[in-house]
Short mmCIF file of C-alpha atoms in Angstrom, two decimals:
data_model
loop_
_atom_site.label_atom_id
_atom_site.label_comp_id
_atom_site.label_asym_id
_atom_site.label_seq_id
_atom_site.Cartn_x
_atom_site.Cartn_y
_atom_site.Cartn_z
CA UNK A 1 13.51 15.81 -17.16
CA UNK A 2 11.94 19.20 -16.64
CA UNK A 3 8.77 20.36 -14.99
CA UNK A 4 7.28 23.72 -15.83
CA UNK A 5 3.54 24.17 -15.72
CA UNK A 6 1.10 26.97 -15.03
CA UNK A 7 -2.07 27.03 -13.02
CA UNK A 8 -4.58 29.36 -11.40
CA UNK A 9 -2.85 28.88 -8.05
CA UNK A 10 0.20 27.17 -6.56
CA UNK A 11 -1.62 23.92 -5.85
CA UNK A 12 -2.88 23.34 -9.38
CA UNK A 13 0.46 24.39 -10.87
CA UNK A 14 2.25 21.97 -8.54
CA UNK A 15 -0.09 19.10 -9.46
CA UNK A 16 0.34 19.79 -13.18
CA UNK A 17 4.11 19.92 -12.78
CA UNK A 18 4.16 16.64 -10.84
CA UNK A 19 1.98 14.95 -13.46
CA UNK A 20 4.28 16.19 -16.22
CA UNK A 21 7.33 14.76 -14.45
CA UNK A 22 5.59 11.41 -13.85
CA UNK A 23 4.61 11.21 -17.52
CA UNK A 24 8.19 11.89 -18.59
CA UNK A 25 9.51 9.21 -16.22
CA UNK A 26 6.94 6.74 -17.57
CA UNK A 27 7.84 7.39 -21.20
CA UNK A 28 11.54 7.04 -20.38
CA UNK A 29 10.81 3.64 -18.83
CA UNK A 30 11.95 4.68 -15.35
CA UNK A 31 8.59 3.87 -13.76
CA UNK A 32 5.91 1.34 -14.72
CA UNK A 33 2.23 1.89 -15.33
CA UNK A 34 0.05 1.79 -12.23
CA UNK A 35 -1.79 -1.52 -12.15
CA UNK A 36 -3.51 -1.23 -8.79
CA UNK A 37 -6.82 0.27 -7.78
CA UNK A 38 -7.59 3.67 -6.32
CA UNK A 39 -10.83 2.56 -4.67
CA UNK A 40 -10.59 1.38 -1.07
CA UNK A 41 -12.18 -1.94 -0.23
CA UNK A 42 -14.46 -1.08 2.70
CA UNK A 43 -15.59 -4.69 3.11
CA UNK A 44 -12.10 -5.83 4.10
CA UNK A 45 -11.99 -3.25 6.89
CA UNK A 46 -15.25 -4.56 8.34
CA UNK A 47 -14.37 -8.25 8.39
CA UNK A 48 -14.37 -9.76 11.84
CA UNK A 49 -11.38 -11.87 12.89
CA UNK A 50 -11.87 -15.61 13.14
CA UNK A 51 -9.91 -18.38 14.82
CA UNK A 52 -7.70 -20.70 12.79
CA UNK A 53 -5.59 -23.64 13.92
CA UNK A 54 -2.01 -23.98 12.71
CA UNK A 55 0.89 -26.04 13.97
CA UNK A 56 3.54 -24.53 16.24
CA UNK A 57 6.13 -25.15 13.50
CA UNK A 58 4.20 -23.06 10.97
CA UNK A 59 3.65 -20.35 13.58
CA UNK A 60 7.40 -20.22 14.24
CA UNK A 61 8.12 -19.96 10.50
CA UNK A 62 5.62 -17.13 10.08
CA UNK A 63 7.07 -15.32 13.08
CA UNK A 64 10.61 -15.68 11.70
CA UNK A 65 9.58 -14.28 8.31
CA UNK A 66 7.74 -11.34 9.89
CA UNK A 67 10.71 -10.56 12.13
CA UNK A 68 13.07 -10.78 9.16
CA UNK A 69 10.94 -8.29 7.25
CA UNK A 70 10.53 -6.11 10.35
CA UNK A 71 6.74 -6.45 10.19
CA UNK A 72 4.86 -6.23 13.47
CA UNK A 73 1.52 -8.09 13.51
CA UNK A 74 -1.58 -6.36 14.82
CA UNK A 75 -2.81 -7.62 18.18
CA UNK A 76 -6.30 -9.14 17.92
CA UNK A 77 -8.64 -9.64 20.85
CA UNK A 78 -9.39 -13.38 20.64
CA UNK A 79 -12.61 -12.89 22.60
CA UNK A 80 -14.09 -11.24 19.49
CA UNK A 81 -13.35 -14.30 17.35
CA UNK A 82 -16.26 -16.71 16.77
#
């Protein structure tokens, strides 16, 4: 794999070089095609939290999984929940 590109400045040359390397890796089967989206979903950021009821057993299971994956939940102010 080689990367050698030209550009009008360092930034464009660097971007062209990076794109060339990514294309080579894709064609070699090292990386897969991107299947996600580049557009941010603004609606999800504006959703207000809401209260749900779950059993203590389910809560313990969720907590165990999150701890095992080293994921720390975001604290939510329950006074803002309807």
